[in-house]
């Protein structure tokens, strides 16, 4: 998912359309409020951020994104009509991964997007996963259901992390069993079901995020 934060409707729709026709999933957002609301629902792979926005400008939003643990690693491309060197330096020093000045060609735009995504995937070993109020911090081995800390066993934590790493993908019981327990045996898949049930209970309000896909397995998030 790529978020396009742009207040000019024609430009926003053009960017979303161009990304969509080349295989990317993209969502257009008109200002910082819409961006913050979307981030609570799903974290994107990339944010295209205009500077001149109603309310908070792009620089302020960039600063907030880089301060928050859940969003600090999301790559950001500043897309703006401001072409002064000072503005570019300010954006790049603020943590932006690239800076595109309007007007620009769609081929150059797509090339820049792909280049930033390639660079970000080289650092793909994420330290934290966030989805709809559920946070898994791999480095600290912590889980939060919104602001509530959740105590999990090692296997429960590994199971939840595996689901979060593969958000939107249905994982079969056999896949989970092999990945988390290290063996493959159809008769033992009940082990997975028991751990999923316990995990849902411990996660409280976030337990519903673990979906059962009948006859296949489990997933977190839509495909």
Coordinates of N, CA and C in Angstrom, one line a residue:
X1 N 0.8 -1.2 0.0 CA 0.0 0.0 0.0 C 0.9 1.3 0.0
X2 N 0.5 2.2 -0.9 CA 1.2 3.5 -0.9 C 0.2 4.6 -0.6
X3 N 0.5 5.5 0.3 CA -0.4 6.6 0.6 C 0.1 7.8 -0.1
X4 N -0.9 8.5 -0.8 CA -0.6 9.7 -1.6 C -1.3 10.9 -0.9
X5 N -0.5 11.7 -0.1 CA -1.1 12.8 0.6 C -0.9 14.1 -0.2
X6 N -2.0 14.5 -0.8 CA -2.0 15.6 -1.8 C -3.3 16.3 -1.7
X7 N -3.4 17.6 -1.5 CA -4.6 18.3 -1.4 C -5.3 18.7 -2.7
X8 N -4.5 18.7 -3.8 CA -5.1 19.0 -5.1 C -5.6 17.7 -5.7
X9 N -6.9 17.7 -5.8 CA -7.6 16.4 -6.2 C -7.1 15.8 -7.5
X10 N -7.0 16.7 -8.6 CA -6.5 16.1 -9.9 C -5.2 15.5 -9.8
X11 N -4.2 16.1 -9.1 CA -2.9 15.5 -8.9 C -3.0 14.2 -8.1
X12 N -3.8 14.2 -7.0 CA -3.9 13.0 -6.2 C -4.5 11.9 -7.0
X13 N -5.5 12.1 -7.7 CA -6.1 11.0 -8.5 C -5.2 10.5 -9.6
X14 N -4.4 11.4 -10.2 CA -3.5 11.0 -11.2 C -2.4 10.1 -10.6
X15 N -1.9 10.5 -9.5 CA -0.8 9.6 -8.8 C -1.4 8.3 -8.5
X16 N -2.6 8.2 -7.9 CA -3.2 7.0 -7.5 C -3.5 6.1 -8.7
X17 N -4.0 6.7 -9.8 CA -4.3 6.0 -11.0 C -3.0 5.4 -11.6
X18 N -2.0 6.2 -11.7 CA -0.7 5.8 -12.3 C -0.1 4.6 -11.5
X19 N -0.1 4.7 -10.2 CA 0.4 3.6 -9.4 C -0.4 2.4 -9.6
X20 N -1.8 2.5 -9.6 CA -2.7 1.4 -9.8 C -2.5 0.7 -11.1
X21 N -2.2 1.4 -12.1 CA -2.0 0.8 -13.5 C -0.7 0.1 -13.6
X22 N 0.2 0.3 -12.7 CA 1.5 -0.4 -12.7 C 1.7 -1.4 -11.6
X23 N 0.5 -1.8 -11.0 CA 0.6 -2.9 -10.1 C 0.7 -2.6 -8.6
X24 N 0.7 -1.3 -8.3 CA 0.8 -0.9 -6.9 C -0.7 -0.6 -6.4
X25 N -0.8 -0.9 -5.1 CA -2.1 -0.5 -4.4 C -1.9 0.8 -3.8
X26 N -2.7 1.8 -4.1 CA -2.5 3.2 -3.6 C -3.8 3.8 -3.1
X27 N -3.7 4.7 -2.1 CA -4.8 5.4 -1.5 C -4.5 6.9 -1.5
X28 N -5.5 7.7 -2.0 CA -5.3 9.1 -1.9 C -5.8 9.7 -0.7
X29 N -5.1 10.7 -0.1 CA -5.5 11.3 1.2 C -5.3 12.8 1.0
X30 N -6.2 13.6 1.5 CA -6.1 15.1 1.2 C -5.4 15.9 2.2
X31 N -5.1 15.4 3.4 CA -4.4 16.2 4.4 C -3.9 15.3 5.5
X32 N -3.3 16.0 6.5 CA -2.7 15.3 7.6 C -3.7 14.5 8.5
X33 N -4.9 15.0 8.6 CA -5.9 14.3 9.4 C -6.2 13.0 8.8
X34 N -6.4 13.0 7.5 CA -6.8 11.7 6.8 C -5.6 10.8 6.8
X35 N -4.4 11.3 6.8 CA -3.2 10.4 6.9 C -3.1 9.7 8.2
X36 N -3.3 10.5 9.3 CA -3.3 9.9 10.6 C -4.3 8.9 10.9
X37 N -5.5 9.1 10.3 CA -6.6 8.2 10.4 C -6.3 6.9 9.7
X38 N -5.7 7.0 8.5 CA -5.3 5.8 7.7 C -4.2 5.0 8.3
X39 N -3.3 5.7 9.0 CA -2.2 5.0 9.6 C -2.6 4.2 10.8
X40 N -3.7 4.5 11.4 CA -4.3 3.7 12.5 C -4.9 2.4 12.0
X41 N -5.3 2.4 10.7 CA -5.9 1.2 10.1 C -4.9 0.3 9.5
X42 N -3.9 0.9 8.8 CA -2.9 0.1 8.1 C -1.6 1.0 7.8
X43 N -0.5 0.4 8.0 CA 0.8 1.1 7.7 C 1.2 0.8 6.3
X44 N 1.5 1.8 5.5 CA 1.9 1.6 4.1 C 3.3 1.2 3.9
X45 N 3.7 0.8 2.7 CA 5.1 0.6 2.3 C 5.8 1.9 2.0
X46 N 5.0 2.9 1.6 CA 5.6 4.2 1.2 C 4.6 5.3 1.4
X47 N 5.0 6.5 1.7 CA 4.1 7.7 1.8 C 4.7 8.8 0.8
X48 N 3.8 9.2 -0.1 CA 4.1 10.3 -0.9 C 3.5 11.6 -0.3
X49 N 4.3 12.5 0.1 CA 3.8 13.6 1.0 C 4.0 15.0 0.4
X50 N 2.9 15.7 0.1 CA 3.0 17.1 -0.4 C 3.4 18.0 0.8
X51 N 4.1 19.1 0.5 CA 4.5 20.0 1.5 C 3.4 21.0 1.9
X52 N 2.8 21.6 0.8 CA 1.8 22.6 1.0 C 0.4 21.9 1.2
X53 N 0.1 21.7 2.5 CA -1.2 21.0 2.8 C -2.0 21.9 3.7
X54 N -3.4 21.8 3.7 CA -4.2 22.5 4.6 C -3.9 22.0 6.0
X55 N -3.9 22.8 7.0 CA -3.6 22.4 8.4 C -2.1 22.2 8.5
X56 N -1.7 21.0 9.0 CA -0.3 20.7 9.2 C 0.4 20.6 7.8
X57 N 1.5 21.2 7.7 CA 2.2 21.1 6.4 C 3.0 19.8 6.4
X58 N 3.6 19.5 5.2 CA 4.3 18.2 5.0 C 5.5 18.1 5.9
X59 N 6.2 19.2 6.2 CA 7.4 19.1 7.1 C 7.0 18.7 8.5
X60 N 5.9 19.2 9.0 CA 5.5 18.9 10.4 C 5.0 17.4 10.4
X61 N 4.3 17.0 9.4 CA 3.9 15.6 9.3 C 5.1 14.6 9.2
X62 N 6.1 15.0 8.4 CA 7.3 14.2 8.3 C 8.0 14.1 9.6
X63 N 8.1 15.2 10.4 CA 8.7 15.1 11.7 C 8.0 14.2 12.6
X64 N 6.6 14.2 12.6 CA 5.8 13.3 13.4 C 6.0 11.9 13.0
X65 N 6.0 11.6 11.7 CA 6.2 10.3 11.2 C 7.5 9.7 11.7
X66 N 8.6 10.4 11.7 CA 9.9 10.0 12.1 C 10.1 9.8 13.6
X67 N 9.2 10.5 14.3 CA 9.3 10.4 15.8 C 8.6 9.1 16.3
X68 N 7.6 8.7 15.6 CA 6.8 7.5 16.1 C 7.5 6.2 15.7
X69 N 7.6 5.3 16.7 CA 8.3 4.0 16.4 C 7.6 3.2 15.3
X70 N 6.3 3.3 15.2 CA 5.5 2.5 14.3 C 5.7 3.0 12.8
X71 N 6.0 4.3 12.7 CA 6.1 4.9 11.4 C 7.4 5.4 11.0
X72 N 8.4 5.3 11.9 CA 9.7 5.9 11.6 C 10.5 5.3 10.5
X73 N 10.2 4.0 10.2 CA 10.9 3.3 9.2 C 10.2 3.3 7.8
X74 N 9.0 3.9 7.8 CA 8.3 4.0 6.5 C 8.9 5.0 5.6
X75 N 9.4 4.6 4.4 CA 10.0 5.6 3.5 C 9.0 6.7 3.0
X76 N 9.5 7.9 2.9 CA 8.7 9.1 2.5 C 9.3 9.8 1.3
X77 N 8.5 10.1 0.3 CA 9.0 10.9 -0.8 C 8.2 12.2 -0.8
X78 N 8.9 13.3 -0.7 CA 8.2 14.6 -0.7 C 7.9 14.9 -2.1
X79 N 6.6 15.3 -2.4 CA 6.2 15.6 -3.7 C 5.6 17.1 -3.7
X80 N 6.3 18.0 -4.3 CA 5.9 19.4 -4.0 C 6.3 20.3 -5.2
X81 N 5.7 21.5 -5.2 CA 6.0 22.5 -6.2 C 7.2 23.4 -5.7
X82 N 7.6 23.3 -4.4 CA 8.7 24.0 -3.9 C 10.0 23.5 -4.4
X83 N 10.7 24.3 -5.2 CA 11.9 23.7 -5.8 C 13.2 24.4 -5.4
X84 N 13.1 25.3 -4.4 CA 14.3 25.9 -3.8 C 15.2 24.9 -3.2
X85 N 16.5 25.0 -3.3 CA 17.4 24.1 -2.7 C 17.2 23.9 -1.2
X86 N 16.9 25.1 -0.5 CA 16.6 25.1 0.9 C 15.5 24.1 1.3
X87 N 14.4 24.1 0.5 CA 13.3 23.3 0.7 C 13.6 21.8 0.6
X88 N 14.4 21.5 -0.5 CA 14.8 20.1 -0.7 C 15.7 19.6 0.5
X89 N 16.7 20.4 0.9 CA 17.6 20.1 2.0 C 16.8 19.9 3.3
X90 N 15.8 20.7 3.5 CA 15.0 20.6 4.7 C 14.2 19.3 4.8
X91 N 13.7 18.9 3.6 CA 12.9 17.7 3.5 C 13.8 16.5 3.7
X92 N 15.0 16.5 3.0 CA 15.9 15.3 3.1 C 16.5 15.2 4.5
X93 N 16.9 16.3 5.1 CA 17.5 16.3 6.4 C 16.4 15.9 7.5
X94 N 15.2 16.2 7.1 CA 14.1 15.8 8.1 C 13.7 14.3 8.0
X95 N 14.4 13.6 7.1 CA 14.2 12.1 7.1 C 13.5 11.6 5.8
X96 N 13.2 12.5 4.8 CA 12.6 12.1 3.6 C 13.6 11.3 2.8
X97 N 13.1 10.3 2.0 CA 14.0 9.4 1.3 C 14.2 9.9 -0.1
X98 N 13.4 10.8 -0.6 CA 13.6 11.4 -1.9 C 12.7 12.7 -2.0
X99 N 12.9 13.5 -3.0 CA 12.2 14.7 -3.2 C 11.9 14.9 -4.7
X100 N 10.6 15.0 -5.0 CA 10.2 15.2 -6.4 C 9.5 16.5 -6.6
X101 N 10.0 17.3 -7.5 CA 9.5 18.7 -7.7 C 8.5 18.7 -8.9
X102 N 7.3 19.2 -8.6 CA 6.3 19.4 -9.6 C 6.7 20.5 -10.6
X103 N 6.3 20.4 -11.9 CA 5.7 19.2 -12.5 C 6.7 18.2 -12.9
X104 N 6.3 16.9 -12.9 CA 7.2 15.9 -13.3 C 6.5 14.9 -14.2
X105 N 7.3 14.1 -14.9 CA 6.8 13.1 -15.8 C 6.4 11.8 -15.0
X106 N 5.4 11.1 -15.5 CA 5.0 9.9 -14.8 C 6.1 8.8 -14.8
X107 N 6.9 8.7 -15.9 CA 7.9 7.7 -15.9 C 9.0 7.9 -14.9
X108 N 9.4 9.2 -14.7 CA 10.3 9.6 -13.7 C 9.8 9.3 -12.3
X109 N 8.5 9.7 -12.1 CA 7.8 9.4 -10.8 C 7.8 8.0 -10.4
X110 N 7.5 7.1 -11.4 CA 7.4 5.7 -11.1 C 8.8 5.1 -10.8
X111 N 9.8 5.6 -11.5 CA 11.2 5.2 -11.3 C 11.7 5.5 -9.9
X112 N 11.3 6.7 -9.5 CA 11.7 7.2 -8.1 C 11.0 6.3 -7.1
X113 N 9.8 6.1 -7.3 CA 9.0 5.2 -6.3 C 9.6 3.8 -6.2
X114 N 9.9 3.2 -7.3 CA 10.5 1.9 -7.3 C 11.9 1.9 -6.7
X115 N 12.7 2.9 -6.9 CA 14.0 3.0 -6.4 C 13.9 3.1 -4.8
X116 N 13.0 3.9 -4.3 CA 12.9 4.0 -2.9 C 12.4 2.7 -2.3
X117 N 11.5 2.1 -2.9 CA 11.0 0.8 -2.4 C 12.0 -0.3 -2.4
X118 N 12.9 -0.3 -3.4 CA 14.0 -1.3 -3.5 C 15.0 -1.0 -2.3
X119 N 15.3 0.3 -2.1 CA 16.2 0.6 -1.0 C 15.6 0.2 0.4
X120 N 14.3 0.4 0.5 CA 13.7 0.2 1.8 C 13.6 -1.3 2.1
X121 N 13.5 -2.1 1.0 CA 13.3 -3.6 1.2 C 14.7 -4.2 1.6
X122 N 15.8 -3.5 1.3 CA 17.1 -4.0 1.8 C 17.2 -4.0 3.3
X123 N 16.4 -3.2 3.9 CA 16.3 -3.1 5.4 C 15.0 -3.7 5.9
X124 N 14.6 -4.7 5.3 CA 13.2 -5.2 5.5 C 13.0 -6.0 6.8
X125 N 14.1 -6.2 7.6 CA 13.9 -6.9 8.9 C 13.3 -6.0 9.9
X126 N 12.0 -5.9 9.8 CA 11.3 -4.9 10.7 C 11.5 -5.2 12.1
X127 N 11.5 -4.2 12.9 CA 11.6 -4.3 14.4 C 10.3 -4.2 15.1
X128 N 9.3 -3.7 14.3 CA 8.0 -3.5 14.9 C 6.9 -3.6 13.9
X129 N 5.8 -4.2 14.2 CA 4.7 -4.4 13.4 C 3.4 -3.8 14.0
X130 N 2.7 -3.0 13.3 CA 1.5 -2.3 13.9 C 0.3 -2.5 12.9
X131 N -0.8 -2.9 13.5 CA -2.0 -3.0 12.6 C -3.3 -2.9 13.5
X132 N -4.1 -1.8 13.2 CA -5.3 -1.6 13.9 C -5.3 -1.7 15.4
X133 N -4.3 -1.0 16.0 CA -4.2 -1.0 17.5 C -3.3 -2.1 18.1
X134 N -3.0 -3.1 17.3 CA -2.1 -4.2 17.7 C -0.7 -3.9 17.3
X135 N 0.2 -3.9 18.3 CA 1.7 -3.6 18.1 C 2.5 -4.8 18.6
X136 N 3.4 -5.2 17.7 CA 4.4 -6.3 18.1 C 5.8 -5.7 17.9
X137 N 6.5 -5.5 19.0 CA 7.9 -5.0 19.0 C 8.8 -6.3 19.1
X138 N 9.5 -6.6 18.0 CA 10.3 -7.8 17.9 C 11.5 -7.6 18.8
X139 N 12.2 -6.5 18.7 CA 13.4 -6.3 19.4 C 13.2 -6.4 20.9
X140 N 12.2 -5.8 21.5 CA 11.9 -5.8 22.9 C 11.0 -6.9 23.3
X141 N 10.5 -7.7 22.4 CA 9.7 -8.9 22.7 C 8.4 -8.4 23.4
X142 N 7.8 -7.4 22.9 CA 6.6 -6.8 23.6 C 5.4 -6.8 22.6
X143 N 4.2 -6.9 23.2 CA 3.0 -6.9 22.4 C 2.1 -5.9 23.2
X144 N 1.4 -5.1 22.4 CA 0.4 -4.2 23.0 C -0.9 -4.2 22.2
X145 N -2.0 -4.4 23.0 CA -3.3 -4.2 22.5 C -3.7 -2.8 22.8
X146 N -3.5 -1.9 21.8 CA -3.6 -0.4 22.0 C -2.6 -0.1 23.1
X147 N -3.0 0.4 24.3 CA -2.0 0.8 25.3 C -1.8 -0.3 26.4
X148 N -2.5 -1.4 26.2 CA -2.4 -2.5 27.2 C -1.3 -3.5 26.8
X149 N -0.4 -3.7 27.7 CA 0.7 -4.7 27.5 C 0.1 -6.1 27.6
X150 N 0.5 -7.0 26.7 CA 0.0 -8.4 26.6 C 1.2 -9.3 26.9
X151 N 1.0 -10.2 27.9 CA 2.0 -11.2 28.2 C 1.8 -12.4 27.4
X152 N 2.8 -12.8 26.6 CA 2.7 -14.0 25.8 C 3.8 -15.0 26.1
X153 N 3.6 -16.3 25.8 CA 4.7 -17.3 25.9 C 5.5 -17.1 24.6
X154 N 6.7 -17.7 24.6 CA 7.5 -17.6 23.5 C 6.9 -18.1 22.2
X155 N 6.2 -19.2 22.2 CA 5.5 -19.8 21.0 C 4.4 -18.9 20.6
X156 N 3.6 -18.3 21.6 CA 2.5 -17.4 21.2 C 3.1 -16.2 20.5
X157 N 4.2 -15.7 21.0 CA 4.8 -14.5 20.5 C 5.3 -14.8 19.0
X158 N 6.0 -15.9 18.9 CA 6.5 -16.3 17.5 C 5.3 -16.5 16.5
X159 N 4.2 -17.0 17.0 CA 3.1 -17.3 16.2 C 2.5 -15.9 15.7
X160 N 2.3 -15.0 16.7 CA 1.7 -13.7 16.4 C 2.7 -12.9 15.4
X161 N 4.0 -13.0 15.7 CA 4.9 -12.3 14.8 C 4.8 -12.8 13.4
X162 N 4.7 -14.1 13.2 CA 4.7 -14.8 11.9 C 3.4 -14.3 11.2
X163 N 2.3 -14.2 11.9 CA 1.1 -13.7 11.3 C 1.2 -12.3 10.8
X164 N 1.8 -11.5 11.7 CA 2.0 -10.0 11.4 C 3.0 -9.8 10.2
X165 N 4.0 -10.6 10.2 CA 5.0 -10.5 9.1 C 4.3 -10.8 7.7
X166 N 3.3 -11.7 7.8 CA 2.6 -12.1 6.5 C 1.2 -11.5 6.4
X167 N 1.1 -10.3 6.9 CA -0.3 -9.6 7.0 C -1.0 -9.7 5.6
X168 N -2.2 -10.2 5.6 CA -3.0 -10.3 4.4 C -2.8 -11.6 3.7
X169 N -1.9 -12.5 4.2 CA -1.7 -13.8 3.5 C -2.3 -14.9 4.4
X170 N -3.0 -15.8 3.8 CA -3.6 -16.9 4.6 C -2.5 -17.9 4.7
X171 N -2.2 -18.3 6.0 CA -1.2 -19.3 6.3 C -1.9 -20.6 6.8
X172 N -1.5 -21.6 6.1 CA -2.1 -22.9 6.5 C -1.6 -23.4 7.8
X173 N -2.3 -24.3 8.4 CA -1.9 -24.9 9.7 C -0.6 -25.6 9.6
X174 N -0.4 -26.3 8.5 CA 0.9 -27.0 8.3 C 2.0 -26.0 8.1
X175 N 1.8 -24.9 7.4 CA 2.9 -23.9 7.3 C 3.3 -23.4 8.7
X176 N 2.3 -23.0 9.5 CA 2.5 -22.5 10.8 C 3.2 -23.5 11.7
X177 N 2.8 -24.7 11.6 CA 3.4 -25.8 12.4 C 4.8 -25.9 12.1
X178 N 5.1 -26.0 10.8 CA 6.5 -26.1 10.4 C 7.4 -24.9 10.8
X179 N 6.8 -23.7 10.6 CA 7.6 -22.5 10.8 C 7.8 -22.3 12.3
X180 N 6.8 -22.5 13.2 CA 6.9 -22.2 14.6 C 7.4 -23.3 15.4
X181 N 6.9 -24.5 15.1 CA 7.3 -25.7 15.9 C 8.4 -26.5 15.3
X182 N 8.7 -26.3 14.0 CA 9.8 -26.9 13.3 C 9.6 -28.3 12.8
X183 N 8.3 -28.7 12.7 CA 8.1 -30.0 12.2 C 6.8 -30.0 11.4
X184 N 6.6 -31.0 10.6 CA 5.4 -31.1 9.7 C 4.7 -32.4 10.0
X185 N 3.4 -32.3 10.5 CA 2.7 -33.6 10.7 C 1.2 -33.2 10.8
X186 N 0.4 -33.7 9.9 CA -1.0 -33.3 9.8 C -1.8 -33.5 11.0
X187 N -1.4 -34.6 11.7 CA -2.1 -34.9 12.9 C -1.9 -34.0 14.1
X188 N -0.9 -33.1 14.0 CA -0.5 -32.2 15.1 C -1.1 -30.8 14.9
X189 N -1.8 -30.6 13.8 CA -2.3 -29.2 13.5 C -3.2 -28.7 14.6
X190 N -3.8 -29.5 15.5 CA -4.6 -29.1 16.6 C -3.8 -28.2 17.5
X191 N -2.5 -28.4 17.6 CA -1.6 -27.6 18.4 C -1.7 -26.1 17.9
X192 N -1.8 -25.9 16.6 CA -1.9 -24.5 16.1 C -3.3 -23.9 16.6
X193 N -4.3 -24.7 16.4 CA -5.7 -24.2 16.8 C -5.7 -23.8 18.3
X194 N -5.1 -24.6 19.1 CA -5.1 -24.3 20.6 C -4.4 -23.0 20.8
X195 N -3.2 -22.9 20.2 CA -2.4 -21.6 20.4 C -3.2 -20.4 19.9
X196 N -3.8 -20.6 18.8 CA -4.6 -19.4 18.2 C -5.7 -19.0 19.1
X197 N -6.4 -20.0 19.7 CA -7.5 -19.7 20.6 C -7.0 -19.0 21.8
X198 N -5.9 -19.4 22.4 CA -5.3 -18.8 23.6 C -4.8 -17.4 23.3
X199 N -4.2 -17.3 22.1 CA -3.6 -16.0 21.6 C -4.8 -15.0 21.5
X200 N -5.9 -15.4 20.9 CA -7.0 -14.5 20.7 C -7.5 -14.0 22.1
X201 N -7.6 -14.9 23.1 CA -8.1 -14.5 24.4 C -7.1 -13.5 25.0
X202 N -5.8 -13.7 24.9 CA -4.9 -12.8 25.6 C -4.8 -11.5 24.9
X203 N -5.1 -11.4 23.6 CA -5.1 -10.2 22.9 C -6.3 -9.3 23.1
X204 N -7.3 -9.8 23.8 CA -8.4 -9.0 24.1 C -9.1 -8.4 22.9
X205 N -9.2 -7.1 22.9 CA -9.9 -6.4 21.8 C -9.3 -6.6 20.5
X206 N -8.0 -6.9 20.4 CA -7.3 -7.2 19.2 C -7.4 -8.6 18.7
X207 N -8.0 -9.5 19.5 CA -8.1 -10.9 19.2 C -8.8 -11.1 17.9
X208 N -9.8 -10.3 17.6 CA -10.6 -10.5 16.3 C -9.8 -10.3 15.1
X209 N -8.6 -9.7 15.2 CA -7.8 -9.4 14.0 C -7.3 -10.8 13.4
X210 N -7.2 -11.8 14.2 CA -6.8 -13.1 13.7 C -8.0 -13.8 13.1
X211 N -8.0 -13.9 11.8 CA -9.2 -14.4 11.1 C -9.0 -15.9 10.8
X212 N -10.0 -16.7 11.0 CA -10.0 -18.1 10.5 C -10.5 -18.2 9.1
X213 N -9.7 -18.8 8.2 CA -10.1 -19.0 6.9 C -10.5 -20.5 6.7
X214 N -11.8 -20.7 6.7 CA -12.3 -22.1 6.8 C -11.6 -23.0 5.8
X215 N -11.2 -24.1 6.3 CA -10.6 -25.2 5.4 C -9.1 -24.9 5.0
X216 N -8.6 -23.7 5.5 CA -7.2 -23.4 5.1 C -6.3 -23.1 6.3
X217 N -6.6 -22.0 7.0 CA -5.8 -21.7 8.1 C -6.2 -20.3 8.7
X218 N -5.2 -19.5 8.9 CA -5.4 -18.2 9.6 C -4.6 -17.1 8.9
X219 N -5.1 -15.9 9.2 CA -4.4 -14.7 8.7 C -4.8 -13.5 9.5
X220 N -3.9 -12.4 9.4 CA -4.2 -11.1 10.0 C -4.3 -10.2 8.8
X221 N -5.4 -9.4 8.7 CA -5.6 -8.4 7.7 C -6.1 -9.0 6.3
X222 N -6.7 -8.1 5.5 CA -7.2 -8.6 4.2 C -6.1 -8.7 3.2
X223 N -6.3 -9.5 2.2 CA -5.3 -9.7 1.2 C -5.4 -8.5 0.2

